[in-house]
mmCIF file of C-alpha atoms in Angstrom:
data_model
loop_
_atom_site.group_PDB
_atom_site.id
_atom_site.type_symbol
_atom_site.label_atom_id
_atom_site.label_comp_id
_atom_site.label_asym_id
_atom_site.label_seq_id
_atom_site.Cartn_x
_atom_site.Cartn_y
_atom_site.Cartn_z
ATOM 1 C CA MET A 1 -10.551 -27.484 4.146
ATOM 2 C CA THR A 2 -12.475 -25.011 6.312
ATOM 3 C CA ASN A 3 -13.387 -21.543 5.082
ATOM 4 C CA LYS A 4 -10.951 -20.105 7.616
ATOM 5 C CA GLY A 5 -8.124 -22.149 6.094
ATOM 6 C CA LYS A 6 -9.036 -20.932 2.613
ATOM 7 C CA ILE A 7 -8.964 -17.322 3.802
ATOM 8 C CA TYR A 8 -5.458 -17.837 5.201
ATOM 9 C CA ILE A 9 -4.333 -19.205 1.832
ATOM 10 C CA LEU A 10 -5.631 -16.030 0.180
ATOM 11 C CA ALA A 11 -3.824 -13.985 2.857
ATOM 12 C CA MET A 12 -0.584 -15.829 2.055
ATOM 13 C CA ILE A 13 -0.987 -14.901 -1.609
ATOM 14 C CA SER A 14 -1.462 -11.225 -0.711
ATOM 15 C CA PHE A 15 1.676 -11.502 1.459
ATOM 16 C CA LEU A 16 3.763 -12.810 -1.449
ATOM 17 C CA VAL A 17 2.431 -10.138 -3.819
ATOM 18 C CA GLY A 18 3.061 -7.422 -1.236
ATOM 19 C CA THR A 19 6.598 -8.660 -0.611
ATOM 20 C CA SER A 20 7.417 -8.448 -4.310
ATOM 21 C CA GLN A 21 6.157 -4.848 -4.353
ATOM 22 C CA TYR A 22 7.676 -3.464 -1.164
ATOM 23 C CA VAL A 23 10.946 -5.393 -0.957
ATOM 24 C CA ILE A 24 12.708 -3.084 -3.413
ATOM 25 C CA SER A 25 12.626 -0.288 -0.832
ATOM 26 C CA GLY A 26 14.705 -2.477 1.481
ATOM 27 C CA ILE A 27 17.308 -3.470 -1.129
ATOM 28 C CA LEU A 28 17.416 -0.312 -3.254
ATOM 29 C CA ASP A 29 21.106 0.403 -2.678
ATOM 30 C CA LYS A 30 22.199 -3.145 -3.564
ATOM 31 C CA MET A 31 20.067 -3.203 -6.721
ATOM 32 C CA ALA A 32 21.480 0.140 -7.822
ATOM 33 C CA ASP A 33 25.053 -1.125 -7.364
ATOM 34 C CA GLU A 34 24.551 -4.327 -9.368
ATOM 35 C CA LEU A 35 22.484 -2.746 -12.143
ATOM 36 C CA GLY A 36 25.004 0.092 -12.437
ATOM 37 C CA ILE A 37 22.463 2.857 -11.891
ATOM 38 C CA SER A 38 21.953 5.695 -9.420
ATOM 39 C CA ILE A 39 19.803 5.395 -6.303
ATOM 40 C CA GLU A 40 17.207 7.758 -7.774
ATOM 41 C CA ALA A 41 17.015 5.699 -11.006
ATOM 42 C CA ALA A 42 16.469 2.554 -8.944
ATOM 43 C CA GLY A 43 13.712 4.380 -7.073
ATOM 44 C CA GLN A 44 11.834 4.876 -10.336
ATOM 45 C CA LEU A 45 11.280 1.107 -10.415
ATOM 46 C CA ILE A 46 8.900 1.762 -7.510
ATOM 47 C CA THR A 47 7.345 4.781 -9.233
ATOM 48 C CA VAL A 48 6.577 2.851 -12.424
ATOM 49 C CA TYR A 49 5.263 -0.178 -10.500
ATOM 50 C CA SER A 50 2.804 1.910 -8.464
ATOM 51 C CA LEU A 51 1.732 3.962 -11.485
ATOM 52 C CA ILE A 52 1.043 0.905 -13.643
ATOM 53 C CA TYR A 53 -0.727 -0.795 -10.709
ATOM 54 C CA ALA A 54 -2.980 2.239 -10.146
ATOM 55 C CA ILE A 55 -3.947 2.774 -13.772
ATOM 56 C CA GLY A 56 -3.939 -0.797 -15.012
ATOM 57 C CA THR A 57 -5.875 -2.516 -12.219
ATOM 58 C CA PRO A 58 -9.306 -0.853 -12.674
ATOM 59 C CA ILE A 59 -9.053 -1.223 -16.458
ATOM 60 C CA LEU A 60 -8.114 -4.913 -16.333
ATOM 61 C CA MET A 61 -10.746 -5.676 -13.680
ATOM 62 C CA ALA A 62 -13.422 -3.996 -15.790
ATOM 63 C CA VAL A 63 -12.371 -6.107 -18.797
ATOM 64 C CA LEU A 64 -12.036 -9.357 -16.809
ATOM 65 C CA ALA A 65 -14.982 -8.803 -14.435
ATOM 66 C CA LYS A 66 -17.063 -11.720 -15.764
ATOM 67 C CA MET A 67 -14.240 -14.287 -15.648
ATOM 68 C CA GLU A 68 -14.638 -17.092 -13.103
ATOM 69 C CA ARG A 69 -12.669 -15.953 -10.046
ATOM 70 C CA ARG A 70 -10.459 -18.998 -9.395
ATOM 71 C CA LYS A 71 -9.499 -19.114 -13.072
ATOM 72 C CA LEU A 72 -8.698 -15.390 -12.980
ATOM 73 C CA LEU A 73 -6.547 -15.845 -9.864
ATOM 74 C CA LEU A 74 -4.607 -18.725 -11.426
ATOM 75 C CA PHE A 75 -4.070 -16.700 -14.605
ATOM 76 C CA SER A 76 -2.898 -13.534 -12.822
ATOM 77 C CA LEU A 77 -0.545 -15.480 -10.543
ATOM 78 C CA SER A 78 0.958 -17.300 -13.536
ATOM 79 C CA VAL A 79 1.755 -13.961 -15.153
ATOM 80 C CA PHE A 80 3.093 -12.747 -11.787
ATOM 81 C CA ILE A 81 5.501 -15.712 -11.682
ATOM 82 C CA LEU A 82 6.773 -14.841 -15.169
ATOM 83 C CA GLY A 83 7.392 -11.261 -14.053
ATOM 84 C CA ASN A 84 9.414 -12.406 -11.035
ATOM 85 C CA LEU A 85 11.437 -14.877 -13.106
ATOM 86 C CA LEU A 86 12.204 -12.134 -15.620
ATOM 87 C CA ALA A 87 13.443 -10.003 -12.711
ATOM 88 C CA VAL A 88 15.808 -12.845 -11.755
ATOM 89 C CA ILE A 89 17.414 -13.143 -15.193
ATOM 90 C CA ALA A 90 17.176 -9.512 -16.335
ATOM 91 C CA PRO A 91 20.725 -8.409 -17.210
ATOM 92 C CA GLY A 92 20.029 -4.678 -17.119
ATOM 93 C CA TYR A 93 17.779 -1.841 -16.005
ATOM 94 C CA GLY A 94 15.490 -1.786 -19.054
ATOM 95 C CA LEU A 95 14.475 -5.442 -18.912
ATOM 96 C CA PHE A 96 14.068 -5.251 -15.142
ATOM 97 C CA MET A 97 11.694 -2.315 -15.647
ATOM 98 C CA ILE A 98 9.602 -4.488 -17.999
ATOM 99 C CA ALA A 99 9.552 -7.195 -15.342
ATOM 100 C CA ARG A 100 8.211 -4.661 -12.810
ATOM 101 C CA ILE A 101 5.449 -3.624 -15.219
ATOM 102 C CA ILE A 102 4.389 -7.265 -15.675
ATOM 103 C CA MET A 103 4.419 -7.766 -11.889
ATOM 104 C CA ALA A 104 2.383 -4.599 -11.294
ATOM 105 C CA LEU A 105 -0.386 -5.497 -13.740
ATOM 106 C CA SER A 106 -0.703 -9.067 -12.462
ATOM 107 C CA ALA A 107 -0.408 -8.034 -8.799
ATOM 108 C CA GLY A 108 -3.246 -5.524 -9.105
ATOM 109 C CA VAL A 109 -5.593 -8.142 -10.550
ATOM 110 C CA THR A 110 -4.453 -10.675 -7.944
ATOM 111 C CA VAL A 111 -5.090 -8.399 -4.945
ATOM 112 C CA VAL A 112 -8.582 -7.404 -6.115
ATOM 113 C CA THR A 113 -9.407 -11.048 -6.902
ATOM 114 C CA VAL A 114 -8.294 -12.442 -3.519
ATOM 115 C CA LEU A 115 -10.320 -9.738 -1.754
ATOM 116 C CA SER A 116 -13.342 -10.647 -3.884
ATOM 117 C CA LEU A 117 -12.877 -14.366 -3.188
ATOM 118 C CA ALA A 118 -12.534 -13.721 0.546
ATOM 119 C CA ALA A 119 -15.866 -11.890 0.544
ATOM 120 C CA LYS A 120 -17.569 -14.639 -1.455
ATOM 121 C CA ILE A 121 -16.133 -17.595 0.487
ATOM 122 C CA ALA A 122 -16.703 -16.221 3.994
ATOM 123 C CA PRO A 123 -20.015 -16.629 5.868
ATOM 124 C CA ALA A 124 -22.225 -13.542 5.991
ATOM 125 C CA ASP A 125 -21.171 -12.657 9.548
ATOM 126 C CA LYS A 126 -17.441 -13.117 8.812
ATOM 127 C CA LYS A 127 -17.005 -11.186 5.566
ATOM 128 C CA ALA A 128 -15.443 -8.070 7.108
ATOM 129 C CA SER A 129 -12.986 -10.024 9.263
ATOM 130 C CA SER A 130 -12.091 -12.274 6.305
ATOM 131 C CA ILE A 131 -11.256 -9.281 4.128
ATOM 132 C CA ALA A 132 -9.257 -7.801 7.023
ATOM 133 C CA THR A 133 -7.269 -11.060 7.249
ATOM 134 C CA VAL A 134 -6.353 -10.854 3.555
ATOM 135 C CA VAL A 135 -5.339 -7.197 3.967
ATOM 136 C CA MET A 136 -3.235 -8.238 6.969
ATOM 137 C CA GLY A 137 -1.338 -10.560 4.644
ATOM 138 C CA PHE A 138 -0.397 -7.552 2.545
ATOM 139 C CA THR A 139 0.646 -5.631 5.668
ATOM 140 C CA ALA A 140 2.701 -8.619 6.838
ATOM 141 C CA SER A 141 4.867 -8.223 3.747
ATOM 142 C CA LEU A 142 6.206 -5.060 5.374
ATOM 143 C CA ILE A 143 6.732 -6.779 8.709
ATOM 144 C CA ILE A 144 8.326 -9.979 7.425
ATOM 145 C CA GLY A 145 8.939 -9.743 3.680
ATOM 146 C CA VAL A 146 10.978 -6.513 3.534
ATOM 147 C CA PRO A 147 13.425 -7.306 6.383
ATOM 148 C CA ILE A 148 13.850 -10.905 5.162
ATOM 149 C CA GLY A 149 14.481 -9.528 1.684
ATOM 150 C CA ARG A 150 17.186 -7.258 3.100
ATOM 151 C CA PHE A 151 18.745 -10.180 4.954
ATOM 152 C CA ILE A 152 18.785 -12.371 1.823
ATOM 153 C CA ALA A 153 20.236 -9.546 -0.270
ATOM 154 C CA ALA A 154 22.986 -8.969 2.295
ATOM 155 C CA ALA A 155 23.826 -12.649 2.781
ATOM 156 C CA TYR A 156 23.424 -13.899 -0.797
ATOM 157 C CA ASP A 157 22.014 -11.906 -3.715
ATOM 158 C CA TRP A 158 18.940 -9.683 -4.054
ATOM 159 C CA ARG A 159 17.726 -11.674 -7.084
ATOM 160 C CA PHE A 160 17.115 -14.659 -4.794
ATOM 161 C CA VAL A 161 14.241 -12.668 -3.262
ATOM 162 C CA PHE A 162 12.292 -12.676 -6.532
ATOM 163 C CA LEU A 163 13.222 -16.293 -7.225
ATOM 164 C CA GLY A 164 11.897 -17.278 -3.794
ATOM 165 C CA VAL A 165 8.638 -15.395 -4.379
ATOM 166 C CA ALA A 166 8.199 -17.106 -7.780
ATOM 167 C CA ILE A 167 8.731 -20.574 -6.268
ATOM 168 C CA LEU A 168 6.307 -19.953 -3.390
ATOM 169 C CA VAL A 169 3.642 -18.592 -5.745
ATOM 170 C CA LEU A 170 4.098 -21.650 -7.989
ATOM 171 C CA ILE A 171 3.427 -23.890 -4.962
ATOM 172 C CA SER A 172 0.396 -21.719 -4.164
ATOM 173 C CA LEU A 173 -1.080 -22.452 -7.606
ATOM 174 C CA ALA A 174 -1.314 -26.152 -6.781
ATOM 175 C CA ILE A 175 -2.887 -25.370 -3.393
ATOM 176 C CA ILE A 176 -5.450 -23.023 -4.979
ATOM 177 C CA VAL A 177 -6.573 -25.699 -7.456
ATOM 178 C CA LYS A 178 -7.137 -28.147 -4.572
ATOM 179 C CA THR A 179 -8.785 -25.794 -2.060
ATOM 180 C CA ILE A 180 -10.374 -22.674 -3.580
ATOM 181 C CA PRO A 181 -13.811 -23.325 -5.133
ATOM 182 C CA GLN A 182 -14.900 -21.988 -8.480
ATOM 183 C CA THR A 183 -16.699 -18.671 -8.028
ATOM 184 C CA HIS A 184 -18.628 -16.682 -10.610
ATOM 185 C CA GLY A 185 -17.491 -13.231 -11.668
ATOM 186 C CA ASP A 186 -19.392 -9.963 -11.289
ATOM 187 C CA GLN A 187 -21.143 -7.591 -13.623
ATOM 188 C CA PRO A 188 -18.554 -5.004 -14.663
ATOM 189 C CA ILE A 189 -18.938 -1.446 -13.399
ATOM 190 C CA PRO A 190 -18.101 0.903 -16.292
ATOM 191 C CA LEU A 191 -14.961 2.972 -15.750
ATOM 192 C CA LEU A 192 -16.795 6.183 -16.582
ATOM 193 C CA GLN A 193 -19.319 5.395 -13.857
ATOM 194 C CA GLN A 194 -16.482 4.856 -11.384
ATOM 195 C CA ILE A 195 -14.704 8.052 -12.395
ATOM 196 C CA ALA A 196 -17.962 10.026 -12.178
ATOM 197 C CA LEU A 197 -17.945 9.519 -8.406
ATOM 198 C CA ILE A 198 -14.796 11.635 -8.153
ATOM 199 C CA LYS A 199 -16.808 14.651 -9.345
ATOM 200 C CA GLN A 200 -18.584 14.685 -5.982
ATOM 201 C CA PRO A 201 -16.669 17.187 -3.782
ATOM 202 C CA LYS A 202 -16.691 15.082 -0.611
ATOM 203 C CA ILE A 203 -15.384 12.015 -2.454
ATOM 204 C CA ALA A 204 -12.717 14.042 -4.272
ATOM 205 C CA LEU A 205 -11.588 15.496 -0.939
ATOM 206 C CA ALA A 206 -11.547 12.076 0.759
ATOM 207 C CA LEU A 207 -9.520 10.463 -2.032
ATOM 208 C CA SER A 208 -7.084 13.380 -2.087
ATOM 209 C CA ILE A 209 -6.339 12.741 1.613
ATOM 210 C CA THR A 210 -5.133 9.277 0.616
ATOM 211 C CA PHE A 211 -3.143 10.639 -2.313
ATOM 212 C CA PHE A 212 -1.201 13.215 -0.308
ATOM 213 C CA LEU A 213 -0.673 10.921 2.673
ATOM 214 C CA MET A 214 0.773 8.186 0.442
ATOM 215 C CA SER A 215 2.849 10.749 -1.471
ATOM 216 C CA GLY A 216 4.588 11.724 1.761
ATOM 217 C CA TYR A 217 5.018 8.070 2.681
ATOM 218 C CA GLY A 218 6.402 7.251 -0.771
ATOM 219 C CA ILE A 219 9.001 10.042 -0.669
ATOM 220 C CA ILE A 220 10.507 8.661 2.539
ATOM 221 C CA PHE A 221 9.913 4.904 2.345
ATOM 222 C CA THR A 222 11.309 4.559 -1.186
ATOM 223 C CA TYR A 223 14.711 5.909 -0.155
ATOM 224 C CA LEU A 224 14.638 4.928 3.514
ATOM 225 C CA SER A 225 17.330 2.230 3.330
ATOM 226 C CA PRO A 226 19.999 4.363 1.632
ATOM 227 C CA TYR A 227 18.993 7.281 3.887
ATOM 228 C CA LEU A 228 19.567 5.244 7.053
ATOM 229 C CA ILE A 229 22.828 3.782 5.753
ATOM 230 C CA GLN A 230 24.221 7.205 4.844
ATOM 231 C CA THR A 231 22.972 9.251 7.812
ATOM 232 C CA THR A 232 23.284 6.780 10.698
ATOM 233 C CA LYS A 233 25.841 4.355 9.209
ATOM 234 C CA MET A 234 23.559 1.390 9.965
ATOM 235 C CA SER A 235 24.887 -2.073 9.195
ATOM 236 C CA ASP A 236 22.835 -4.524 7.116
ATOM 237 C CA HIS A 237 21.790 -6.468 10.224
ATOM 238 C CA VAL A 238 20.664 -3.340 12.093
ATOM 239 C CA LEU A 239 18.826 -2.115 8.996
ATOM 240 C CA SER A 240 16.973 -5.438 8.719
ATOM 241 C CA PHE A 241 16.000 -5.107 12.381
ATOM 242 C CA ALA A 242 14.864 -1.502 11.867
ATOM 243 C CA LEU A 243 12.687 -2.516 8.897
ATOM 244 C CA LEU A 244 11.160 -5.284 11.012
ATOM 245 C CA ILE A 245 10.312 -2.772 13.757
ATOM 246 C CA LEU A 246 8.688 -0.466 11.193
ATOM 247 C CA GLY A 247 6.625 -3.356 9.867
ATOM 248 C CA ILE A 248 5.385 -4.248 13.339
ATOM 249 C CA ALA A 249 4.560 -0.576 13.958
ATOM 250 C CA SER A 250 2.529 -0.485 10.728
ATOM 251 C CA LEU A 251 0.554 -3.540 11.834
ATOM 252 C CA ILE A 252 -0.189 -2.048 15.270
ATOM 253 C CA GLY A 253 -1.022 1.273 13.641
ATOM 254 C CA SER A 254 -3.552 -0.346 11.298
ATOM 255 C CA LYS A 255 -5.248 -2.074 14.218
ATOM 256 C CA PHE A 256 -5.237 1.082 16.359
ATOM 257 C CA GLY A 257 -6.655 3.163 13.505
ATOM 258 C CA GLY A 258 -9.744 0.946 13.315
ATOM 259 C CA PHE A 259 -10.136 0.879 17.105
ATOM 260 C CA SER A 260 -9.729 4.649 17.410
ATOM 261 C CA ALA A 261 -12.149 5.370 14.554
ATOM 262 C CA ASP A 262 -14.824 3.291 16.305
ATOM 263 C CA LYS A 263 -14.174 4.844 19.730
ATOM 264 C CA TRP A 264 -13.362 8.501 18.997
ATOM 265 C CA GLY A 265 -14.568 8.993 15.448
ATOM 266 C CA ILE A 266 -13.001 8.975 11.999
ATOM 267 C CA SER A 267 -12.220 12.686 11.736
ATOM 268 C CA LEU A 268 -10.448 12.988 15.097
ATOM 269 C CA THR A 269 -8.454 9.801 14.474
ATOM 270 C CA LEU A 270 -7.324 11.048 11.063
ATOM 271 C CA LYS A 271 -6.312 14.473 12.374
ATOM 272 C CA ARG A 272 -4.350 13.067 15.324
ATOM 273 C CA GLY A 273 -2.618 10.497 13.137
ATOM 274 C CA LEU A 274 -1.611 13.052 10.518
ATOM 275 C CA VAL A 275 -0.298 15.502 13.130
ATOM 276 C CA LEU A 276 1.823 12.750 14.728
ATOM 277 C CA ASN A 277 3.056 11.733 11.272
ATOM 278 C CA ILE A 278 4.160 15.287 10.458
ATOM 279 C CA LEU A 279 5.878 15.767 13.826
ATOM 280 C CA SER A 280 7.780 12.484 13.519
ATOM 281 C CA ILE A 281 9.001 13.388 10.014
ATOM 282 C CA LEU A 282 10.198 16.829 11.166
ATOM 283 C CA LEU A 283 11.960 15.237 14.137
ATOM 284 C CA LEU A 284 13.673 12.800 11.793
ATOM 285 C CA SER A 285 15.014 15.723 9.741
ATOM 286 C CA LEU A 286 16.636 17.158 12.888
ATOM 287 C CA ILE A 287 17.999 13.982 14.493
ATOM 288 C CA SER A 288 20.234 11.445 12.761
ATOM 289 C CA SER A 289 23.213 10.885 15.068
ATOM 290 C CA SER A 290 21.623 8.267 17.348
ATOM 291 C CA ILE A 291 20.492 5.015 15.732
ATOM 292 C CA ASN A 292 18.170 4.148 18.645
ATOM 293 C CA THR A 293 16.498 7.569 18.561
ATOM 294 C CA VAL A 294 16.055 7.380 14.796
ATOM 295 C CA ILE A 295 14.407 3.949 15.088
ATOM 296 C CA ILE A 296 12.009 5.287 17.759
ATOM 297 C CA ILE A 297 11.069 8.261 15.565
ATOM 298 C CA LEU A 298 10.565 6.023 12.529
ATOM 299 C CA THR A 299 8.389 3.708 14.621
ATOM 300 C CA LEU A 300 6.102 6.655 15.427
ATOM 301 C CA TRP A 301 6.120 7.642 11.756
ATOM 302 C CA SER A 302 5.149 4.150 10.582
ATOM 303 C CA PHE A 303 2.523 3.746 13.333
ATOM 304 C CA SER A 304 0.836 7.088 12.581
ATOM 305 C CA GLY A 305 0.974 6.656 8.808
ATOM 306 C CA TRP A 306 -0.702 3.250 8.830
ATOM 307 C CA SER A 307 -3.245 4.228 11.483
ATOM 308 C CA SER A 308 -4.306 7.072 9.180
ATOM 309 C CA GLY A 309 -4.375 4.746 6.175
ATOM 310 C CA ALA A 310 -6.633 2.243 7.942
ATOM 311 C CA THR A 311 -8.925 5.050 9.099
ATOM 312 C CA GLN A 312 -9.248 6.227 5.513
ATOM 313 C CA GLN A 313 -10.753 2.854 4.564
ATOM 314 C CA PHE A 314 -13.516 3.402 7.139
ATOM 315 C CA ASN A 315 -13.842 7.025 6.051
ATOM 316 C CA LEU A 316 -14.589 6.146 2.431
ATOM 317 C CA ALA A 317 -16.924 3.308 3.392
ATOM 318 C CA THR A 318 -19.080 5.723 5.434
ATOM 319 C CA ILE A 319 -19.019 8.801 3.188
ATOM 320 C CA SER A 320 -21.008 7.065 0.453
ATOM 321 C CA PRO A 321 -22.186 3.635 1.702
ATOM 322 C CA LYS A 322 -23.978 2.750 -1.540
ATOM 323 C CA SER A 323 -20.736 3.123 -3.492
ATOM 324 C CA SER A 324 -18.370 1.772 -0.843
ATOM 325 C CA ASP A 325 -16.985 -1.092 -2.971
ATOM 326 C CA VAL A 326 -16.145 1.195 -5.879
ATOM 327 C CA LEU A 327 -14.687 3.842 -3.559
ATOM 328 C CA LEU A 328 -12.450 1.330 -1.806
ATOM 329 C CA GLY A 329 -11.198 0.225 -5.217
ATOM 330 C CA LEU A 330 -10.555 3.837 -6.217
ATOM 331 C CA ASN A 331 -8.802 4.354 -2.898
ATOM 332 C CA GLN A 332 -6.430 1.481 -3.707
ATOM 333 C CA SER A 333 -5.602 3.152 -7.019
ATOM 334 C CA MET A 334 -5.146 6.495 -5.268
ATOM 335 C CA MET A 335 -2.748 4.881 -2.779
ATOM 336 C CA GLN A 336 -0.613 3.569 -5.622
ATOM 337 C CA LEU A 337 -0.753 6.876 -7.516
ATOM 338 C CA GLY A 338 0.304 8.718 -4.362
ATOM 339 C CA PHE A 339 3.139 6.274 -3.761
ATOM 340 C CA ALA A 340 4.270 6.639 -7.391
ATOM 341 C CA PHE A 341 4.189 10.427 -7.152
ATOM 342 C CA GLY A 342 6.084 10.341 -3.849
ATOM 343 C CA ALA A 343 8.752 8.013 -5.221
ATOM 344 C CA ALA A 344 9.213 10.309 -8.235
ATOM 345 C CA ILE A 345 9.476 13.456 -6.069
ATOM 346 C CA GLY A 346 11.844 11.617 -3.740
ATOM 347 C CA GLY A 347 14.054 10.751 -6.707
ATOM 348 C CA LEU A 348 14.212 14.403 -7.730
ATOM 349 C CA ALA A 349 15.024 15.427 -4.161
ATOM 350 C CA VAL A 350 17.847 12.885 -3.909
ATOM 351 C CA SER A 351 19.355 13.852 -7.276
ATOM 352 C CA GLN A 352 18.942 17.629 -7.035
ATOM 353 C CA LEU A 353 19.334 18.186 -3.287
ATOM 354 C CA SER A 354 20.508 15.350 -1.027
ATOM 355 C CA ILE A 355 19.326 12.084 0.515
ATOM 356 C CA ARG A 356 18.621 14.008 3.758
ATOM 357 C CA SER A 357 16.044 16.175 1.996
ATOM 358 C CA ILE A 358 13.519 13.318 1.768
ATOM 359 C CA THR A 359 12.485 13.962 5.387
ATOM 360 C CA TRP A 360 11.270 17.549 5.198
ATOM 361 C CA MET A 361 10.104 16.995 1.612
ATOM 362 C CA GLY A 362 8.000 14.072 2.845
ATOM 363 C CA SER A 363 6.287 16.253 5.440
ATOM 364 C CA ILE A 364 4.843 18.673 2.873
ATOM 365 C CA PRO A 365 2.261 16.343 1.233
ATOM 366 C CA VAL A 366 1.180 15.098 4.679
ATOM 367 C CA MET A 367 0.579 18.702 5.753
ATOM 368 C CA VAL A 368 -1.609 19.141 2.676
ATOM 369 C CA SER A 369 -3.432 15.935 3.630
ATOM 370 C CA LEU A 370 -4.116 17.377 7.093
ATOM 371 C CA ILE A 371 -5.464 20.621 5.622
ATOM 372 C CA VAL A 372 -7.760 18.654 3.286
ATOM 373 C CA THR A 373 -8.965 16.572 6.263
ATOM 374 C CA PHE A 374 -10.096 19.752 8.025
ATOM 375 C CA GLY A 375 -11.738 20.882 4.788
ATOM 376 C CA LEU A 376 -13.617 17.581 4.427
ATOM 377 C CA SER A 377 -14.823 17.761 8.036
ATOM 378 C CA ARG A 378 -16.163 21.248 7.377
ATOM 379 C CA TYR A 379 -17.859 20.155 4.151
ATOM 380 C CA LEU A 380 -19.550 17.144 5.784
ATOM 381 C CA MET A 381 -20.739 19.318 8.659
ATOM 382 C CA ILE A 382 -22.329 21.812 6.258
ATOM 383 C CA GLU A 383 -23.852 18.978 4.214
ATOM 384 C CA LYS A 384 -25.365 17.473 7.357
ATOM 385 C CA LYS A 385 -26.892 20.802 8.387
ATOM 386 C CA VAL A 386 -28.340 21.315 4.918
ATOM 387 C CA ARG A 387 -29.793 17.792 4.954
ATOM 388 C CA GLN A 388 -31.345 18.380 8.385
ATOM 389 C CA GLY A 389 -32.765 21.701 7.216
ATOM 390 C CA VAL A 390 -34.363 20.097 4.150
ATOM 391 C CA GLY A 391 -35.776 17.323 6.328
ATOM 392 C CA THR A 392 -37.329 19.873 8.689
ATOM 393 C CA GLN A 393 -38.920 21.736 5.787
ATOM 394 C CA ILE A 394 -40.398 18.530 4.368
ATOM 395 C CA ARG A 395 -41.880 17.540 7.749
ATOM 396 C CA ALA A 396 -43.320 21.042 8.136
#
């Protein structure tokens, strides 16, 4: 099999892992009904997943860094299958929560491993595009996985979603053994060394942009399905279509974010994307009577949110080029922490206020993200001037 074919296999794995993570947002109301819990309690399944993913992934990868990569991928996917099967048979909320924890730990290791394999398998001049292809697989889970999950849950039973993922991952194991070559592990980077980078002001500011952006996204996306059902009276079929549109918008937004960052610069792209994200959220809080209008507003929200997220990847890679790999890993953890925080805040908003409150509540962290973006721009400008001044003094 060609290297390109192997990369697409890795992308398919990231798609399946992403589907298992994000699909709950699309079937939250149905899960809550069957498990006999409130919507906000069901939302905490997302909070716990993201939190465990964020904290557990860097620890596990530091421990397992030297393990041969194909072996590590097969191991993590096997555990991932067990987590999905437990979700299928779990009779109640507690056991399902354990299943989510198992899925989160194995998914984090899987995602990092497939990205590492993509970089090692690809030719030198195709590494960036190969990694982008694997990331696109994760994004595709929003475009295809979430709406299909909603359709399956409406037509049959939501547990079939996790059963389907487990079966497809099991098939993937056989394909991996036949196609993916054995690849040596890496020297582990101590956790303290990774955390020490956060002490640098510019890195702390950059990572906080991700945290607040994903917090706002998590508040809304976690409870989006019940919100749309209650406020616009969407049917299951229309909701599946709406989720598909949002997924496509996220894909286009990711692509546009990279294009815009190259053409107009990272800072300007981030600021424009965050402003559009805030405006779309505020519009959503004011308009809920027209389904078509709501879908248009949500499309802008998804587009702007993912364009900003993609730009952040470039932002971190350029702020400290020598530490770009570690920073991108920390950024992944910060995304999950932000999503967990947002899902938790969203749950409080739904229980203490109303489902409608997730809109304006979701705008607040994004506003903070925009303020921090301006602060980072100012800091980098001052740092550049200081560096130029020192350089002039040395030449003199």
